[in-house]
Each structure stands twice: as C-alpha cells, then as structure tokens.
Amino acid sequence: MREDFMRRALDEARLAQLAGDVPVGAVIVQEGEVIARAHNEREANGDPIAHAELLAMQRAAAALGRRRLEGCTMYVTLEPCPMCAGAVALSGLDAVYFGAYDPRMGCAGSVYDLPGDPAFSAGVPCMGGLLEAECAALLRGFFAPKRG
C-alpha cells in the first residue's frame, strides 16, 4: 500500500517537471485515502516556499478543517529540506515516507533529522528509500540537461 501512495506522489512530481519545476511530489493520506496532493509550484507561482510538502500540508489542513494533521501520513518523493522538515516537525503528522535521499539538504535523516529532534517536536518518524530508484531517476533526469 505504501508503494501505491508513493506512486501517486511520483505522478505529482511529474506534473512539476512538466511545468519546469524540480520534480517533487507529495500526498497526504488519512485512513487509507489520499486527502491532499501537491507538487512543487515555485516556478509556476514565483513563490520560493511553494514546495510540494508545504502545499500538501496546507491542503490537508483545509480538507480536515484543522491545523494539526494527526492521523495522517505524508509520502514525498524527496527527503524534506530544512524548511519542509521544520513544518513536518510542527504539523502533527504521524509519519513521513520519502523516496530519494538528499545528502546535500536533506533534514529528515541525511544531513540532520529535524522532525526527530525532541527539541522541536514530539517526533515525527521519517523513513526514506521508498521507491528510491524511481524517485532518484526522475530527479537525475530533470537535472542532467541543466548540468551539461
């Protein structure tokens, strides 16, 4: 079941890529149902904080009519950055599953584990590597032409 949700996040990531943005997608699930989905919209909206995770959390909160996301799990194609990891830590999510690790900016275990740091929250477990090869390949394909 987790792989199915990550595949939906990958579908969102592909939408970001089509729009010329870094292909990251996220879905939020409650009781086995996707209640929110999003992809990076930084380029489309000219908004530096329009990351897939943040947009998905906003949409989930709107769908639930509350700011705390207890009972929900996020699936995201790339390990959250510092900004998104901070939002995860404060969100009340039950857990986060991510695909590709980000050894440069990842703050859900690679560089730092902000959501797991008790100084910032009660702890949101973050598990990486779900469909990692597919998620990483999508990112590599996006960046390869840009890097020459």
PDB file of C-alpha atoms in Angstrom:
ATOM      1  CA  MET A   1       0.000   0.000   0.000  1.00  0.00           C
ATOM      2  CA  ARG A   2       2.831   2.426   0.817  1.00  0.00           C
ATOM      3  CA  GLU A   3       4.255   1.964  -2.665  1.00  0.00           C
ATOM      4  CA  ASP A   4       0.866   2.871  -4.165  1.00  0.00           C
ATOM      5  CA  PHE A   5       0.870   6.167  -2.286  1.00  0.00           C
ATOM      6  CA  MET A   6       4.453   6.887  -3.332  1.00  0.00           C
ATOM      7  CA  ARG A   7       3.467   6.226  -6.953  1.00  0.00           C
ATOM      8  CA  ARG A   8       0.793   8.900  -6.560  1.00  0.00           C
ATOM      9  CA  ALA A   9       3.461  11.253  -5.219  1.00  0.00           C
ATOM     10  CA  LEU A  10       5.571  10.391  -8.276  1.00  0.00           C
ATOM     11  CA  ASP A  11       2.623  11.325 -10.502  1.00  0.00           C
ATOM     12  CA  GLU A  12       2.562  14.703  -8.776  1.00  0.00           C
ATOM     13  CA  ALA A  13       6.331  15.066  -9.248  1.00  0.00           C
ATOM     14  CA  ARG A  14       5.907  14.512 -12.975  1.00  0.00           C
ATOM     15  CA  LEU A  15       3.395  17.376 -13.061  1.00  0.00           C
ATOM     16  CA  ALA A  16       6.041  19.645 -11.509  1.00  0.00           C
ATOM     17  CA  GLN A  17       8.532  18.542 -14.141  1.00  0.00           C
ATOM     18  CA  LEU A  18       6.083  19.308 -16.937  1.00  0.00           C
ATOM     19  CA  ALA A  19       5.739  22.808 -15.509  1.00  0.00           C
ATOM     20  CA  GLY A  20       9.540  23.258 -15.484  1.00  0.00           C
ATOM     21  CA  ASP A  21       9.940  22.831 -11.723  1.00  0.00           C
ATOM     22  CA  VAL A  22      12.045  20.421  -9.710  1.00  0.00           C
ATOM     23  CA  PRO A  23      10.057  17.163  -9.818  1.00  0.00           C
ATOM     24  CA  VAL A  24       8.969  16.686  -6.246  1.00  0.00           C
ATOM     25  CA  GLY A  25       5.506  15.459  -5.359  1.00  0.00           C
ATOM     26  CA  ALA A  26       3.691  14.729  -2.126  1.00  0.00           C
ATOM     27  CA  VAL A  27       0.457  13.144  -0.988  1.00  0.00           C
ATOM     28  CA  ILE A  28      -1.102  13.036   2.449  1.00  0.00           C
ATOM     29  CA  VAL A  29      -3.116  10.017   3.465  1.00  0.00           C
ATOM     30  CA  GLN A  30      -5.664   9.529   6.217  1.00  0.00           C
ATOM     31  CA  GLU A  31      -7.278   6.158   6.881  1.00  0.00           C
ATOM     32  CA  GLY A  32      -6.056   4.779   3.562  1.00  0.00           C
ATOM     33  CA  GLU A  33      -7.385   7.671   1.463  1.00  0.00           C
ATOM     34  CA  VAL A  34      -5.438  10.483  -0.184  1.00  0.00           C
ATOM     35  CA  ILE A  35      -6.807  13.719   1.282  1.00  0.00           C
ATOM     36  CA  ALA A  36      -4.263  16.086  -0.283  1.00  0.00           C
ATOM     37  CA  ARG A  37      -1.778  16.094  -3.123  1.00  0.00           C
ATOM     38  CA  ALA A  38       0.710  18.640  -4.371  1.00  0.00           C
ATOM     39  CA  HIS A  39       3.855  19.170  -6.389  1.00  0.00           C
ATOM     40  CA  ASN A  40       6.454  21.909  -6.437  1.00  0.00           C
ATOM     41  CA  GLU A  41       4.920  25.134  -7.751  1.00  0.00           C
ATOM     42  CA  ARG A  42       7.811  27.509  -7.131  1.00  0.00           C
ATOM     43  CA  GLU A  43       8.318  28.346 -10.795  1.00  0.00           C
ATOM     44  CA  ALA A  44       4.623  28.400 -11.690  1.00  0.00           C
ATOM     45  CA  ASN A  45       3.751  30.704  -8.793  1.00  0.00           C
ATOM     46  CA  GLY A  46       7.013  32.634  -8.449  1.00  0.00           C
ATOM     47  CA  ASP A  47       6.928  31.549  -4.814  1.00  0.00           C
ATOM     48  CA  PRO A  48      10.119  30.371  -3.086  1.00  0.00           C
ATOM     49  CA  ILE A  49       8.197  28.411  -0.462  1.00  0.00           C
ATOM     50  CA  ALA A  50       5.764  26.601  -2.787  1.00  0.00           C
ATOM     51  CA  HIS A  51       7.342  23.220  -2.037  1.00  0.00           C
ATOM     52  CA  ALA A  52       5.268  20.074  -2.515  1.00  0.00           C
ATOM     53  CA  GLU A  53       5.323  19.203   1.187  1.00  0.00           C
ATOM     54  CA  LEU A  54       4.155  22.625   2.354  1.00  0.00           C
ATOM     55  CA  LEU A  55       1.384  22.802  -0.241  1.00  0.00           C
ATOM     56  CA  ALA A  56       0.211  19.281   0.613  1.00  0.00           C
ATOM     57  CA  MET A  57       0.113  20.112   4.334  1.00  0.00           C
ATOM     58  CA  GLN A  58      -1.873  23.299   3.659  1.00  0.00           C
ATOM     59  CA  ARG A  59      -4.355  21.389   1.513  1.00  0.00           C
ATOM     60  CA  ALA A  60      -4.685  18.589   4.065  1.00  0.00           C
ATOM     61  CA  ALA A  61      -5.355  21.092   6.850  1.00  0.00           C
ATOM     62  CA  ALA A  62      -8.014  22.766   4.701  1.00  0.00           C
ATOM     63  CA  ALA A  63      -9.613  19.394   3.896  1.00  0.00           C
ATOM     64  CA  LEU A  64      -9.679  18.445   7.582  1.00  0.00           C
ATOM     65  CA  GLY A  65     -10.676  21.872   8.848  1.00  0.00           C
ATOM     66  CA  ARG A  66      -7.851  21.890  11.388  1.00  0.00           C
ATOM     67  CA  ARG A  67      -4.181  22.747  11.508  1.00  0.00           C
ATOM     68  CA  ARG A  68      -2.943  19.574  13.244  1.00  0.00           C
ATOM     69  CA  LEU A  69      -2.502  16.596  10.940  1.00  0.00           C
ATOM     70  CA  GLU A  70      -2.732  13.785  13.483  1.00  0.00           C
ATOM     71  CA  GLY A  71      -3.842  10.541  11.926  1.00  0.00           C
ATOM     72  CA  CYS A  72      -2.189  11.457   8.619  1.00  0.00           C
ATOM     73  CA  THR A  73       0.908  10.206   6.803  1.00  0.00           C
ATOM     74  CA  MET A  74       2.853  12.044   4.116  1.00  0.00           C
ATOM     75  CA  TYR A  75       4.524  10.400   1.132  1.00  0.00           C
ATOM     76  CA  VAL A  76       7.034  12.609  -0.676  1.00  0.00           C
ATOM     77  CA  THR A  77       9.453  11.807  -3.474  1.00  0.00           C
ATOM     78  CA  LEU A  78      12.465  13.626  -1.986  1.00  0.00           C
ATOM     79  CA  GLU A  79      13.742  13.909   1.563  1.00  0.00           C
ATOM     80  CA  PRO A  80      12.408  17.165   3.037  1.00  0.00           C
ATOM     81  CA  CYS A  81      14.662  20.226   3.060  1.00  0.00           C
ATOM     82  CA  PRO A  82      15.209  22.245   6.278  1.00  0.00           C
ATOM     83  CA  MET A  83      12.122  24.407   5.687  1.00  0.00           C
ATOM     84  CA  CYS A  84       9.829  21.483   4.954  1.00  0.00           C
ATOM     85  CA  ALA A  85      11.302  19.338   7.724  1.00  0.00           C
ATOM     86  CA  GLY A  86      10.565  22.147  10.179  1.00  0.00           C
ATOM     87  CA  ALA A  87       6.958  22.269   9.015  1.00  0.00           C
ATOM     88  CA  VAL A  88       6.740  18.478   9.323  1.00  0.00           C
ATOM     89  CA  ALA A  89       8.044  18.697  12.892  1.00  0.00           C
ATOM     90  CA  LEU A  90       5.266  21.134  13.814  1.00  0.00           C
ATOM     91  CA  SER A  91       2.463  19.552  11.767  1.00  0.00           C
ATOM     92  CA  GLY A  92       1.351  16.687  13.954  1.00  0.00           C
ATOM     93  CA  LEU A  93       1.761  14.176  11.112  1.00  0.00           C
ATOM     94  CA  ASP A  94       2.018  10.575  12.283  1.00  0.00           C
ATOM     95  CA  ALA A  95       4.860   9.760   9.851  1.00  0.00           C
ATOM     96  CA  VAL A  96       6.616  10.703   6.624  1.00  0.00           C
ATOM     97  CA  TYR A  97       7.864   8.304   3.972  1.00  0.00           C
ATOM     98  CA  PHE A  98      10.212   9.710   1.360  1.00  0.00           C
ATOM     99  CA  GLY A  99      11.792   8.275  -1.758  1.00  0.00           C
ATOM    100  CA  ALA A 100      15.178   9.746  -2.645  1.00  0.00           C
ATOM    101  CA  TYR A 101      17.663  10.854  -0.024  1.00  0.00           C
ATOM    102  CA  ASP A 102      19.137  14.348  -0.293  1.00  0.00           C
ATOM    103  CA  PRO A 103      22.709  14.220   1.023  1.00  0.00           C
ATOM    104  CA  ARG A 104      23.119  17.969   0.490  1.00  0.00           C
ATOM    105  CA  MET A 105      19.968  19.456   2.016  1.00  0.00           C
ATOM    106  CA  GLY A 106      18.010  16.548   3.497  1.00  0.00           C
ATOM    107  CA  CYS A 107      16.792  17.249   7.015  1.00  0.00           C
ATOM    108  CA  ALA A 108      14.821  14.076   7.685  1.00  0.00           C
ATOM    109  CA  GLY A 109      17.861  11.928   8.360  1.00  0.00           C
ATOM    110  CA  SER A 110      20.650  12.661   5.855  1.00  0.00           C
ATOM    111  CA  VAL A 111      22.196  15.944   6.983  1.00  0.00           C
ATOM    112  CA  TYR A 112      20.046  16.311  10.082  1.00  0.00           C
ATOM    113  CA  ASP A 113      16.842  14.795  11.491  1.00  0.00           C
ATOM    114  CA  LEU A 114      14.828  17.865  12.411  1.00  0.00           C
ATOM    115  CA  PRO A 115      11.432  16.082  12.711  1.00  0.00           C
ATOM    116  CA  GLY A 116      13.022  13.544  15.039  1.00  0.00           C
ATOM    117  CA  ASP A 117      14.754  16.101  17.260  1.00  0.00           C
ATOM    118  CA  PRO A 118      12.843  16.282  20.557  1.00  0.00           C
ATOM    119  CA  ALA A 119      13.851  19.944  20.904  1.00  0.00           C
ATOM    120  CA  PHE A 120      11.434  20.790  18.075  1.00  0.00           C
ATOM    121  CA  SER A 121       8.563  18.350  18.442  1.00  0.00           C
ATOM    122  CA  ALA A 122       7.254  15.188  19.954  1.00  0.00           C
ATOM    123  CA  GLY A 123       8.908  13.475  17.000  1.00  0.00           C
ATOM    124  CA  VAL A 124       7.624  12.634  13.565  1.00  0.00           C
ATOM    125  CA  PRO A 125       9.206   9.427  12.281  1.00  0.00           C
ATOM    126  CA  CYS A 126      10.660   9.831   8.778  1.00  0.00           C
ATOM    127  CA  MET A 127      11.575   6.776   6.733  1.00  0.00           C
ATOM    128  CA  GLY A 128      13.475   7.052   3.464  1.00  0.00           C
ATOM    129  CA  GLY A 129      14.123   4.839   0.481  1.00  0.00           C
ATOM    130  CA  LEU A 130      10.550   4.035  -0.590  1.00  0.00           C
ATOM    131  CA  LEU A 131      10.737   3.598  -4.394  1.00  0.00           C
ATOM    132  CA  GLU A 132      14.085   5.341  -4.083  1.00  0.00           C
ATOM    133  CA  ALA A 133      15.391   4.323  -7.513  1.00  0.00           C
ATOM    134  CA  GLU A 134      12.332   5.722  -9.324  1.00  0.00           C
ATOM    135  CA  CYS A 135      12.328   8.938  -7.332  1.00  0.00           C
ATOM    136  CA  ALA A 136      16.067   9.490  -7.790  1.00  0.00           C
ATOM    137  CA  ALA A 137      15.883   8.724 -11.524  1.00  0.00           C
ATOM    138  CA  LEU A 138      13.202  11.368 -12.022  1.00  0.00           C
ATOM    139  CA  LEU A 139      15.374  13.965 -10.297  1.00  0.00           C
ATOM    140  CA  ARG A 140      18.515  12.938 -12.199  1.00  0.00           C
ATOM    141  CA  GLY A 141      16.632  13.160 -15.478  1.00  0.00           C
ATOM    142  CA  PHE A 142      15.494  16.667 -14.642  1.00  0.00           C
ATOM    143  CA  PHE A 143      18.910  17.973 -13.589  1.00  0.00           C
ATOM    144  CA  ALA A 144      21.143  16.191 -16.144  1.00  0.00           C
ATOM    145  CA  PRO A 145      20.447  18.604 -19.043  1.00  0.00           C
ATOM    146  CA  LYS A 146      20.850  21.600 -16.741  1.00  0.00           C
ATOM    147  CA  ARG A 147      24.265  20.443 -15.571  1.00  0.00           C
ATOM    148  CA  GLY A 148      25.520  19.616 -19.042  1.00  0.00           C
TER     149      GLY A 148
END
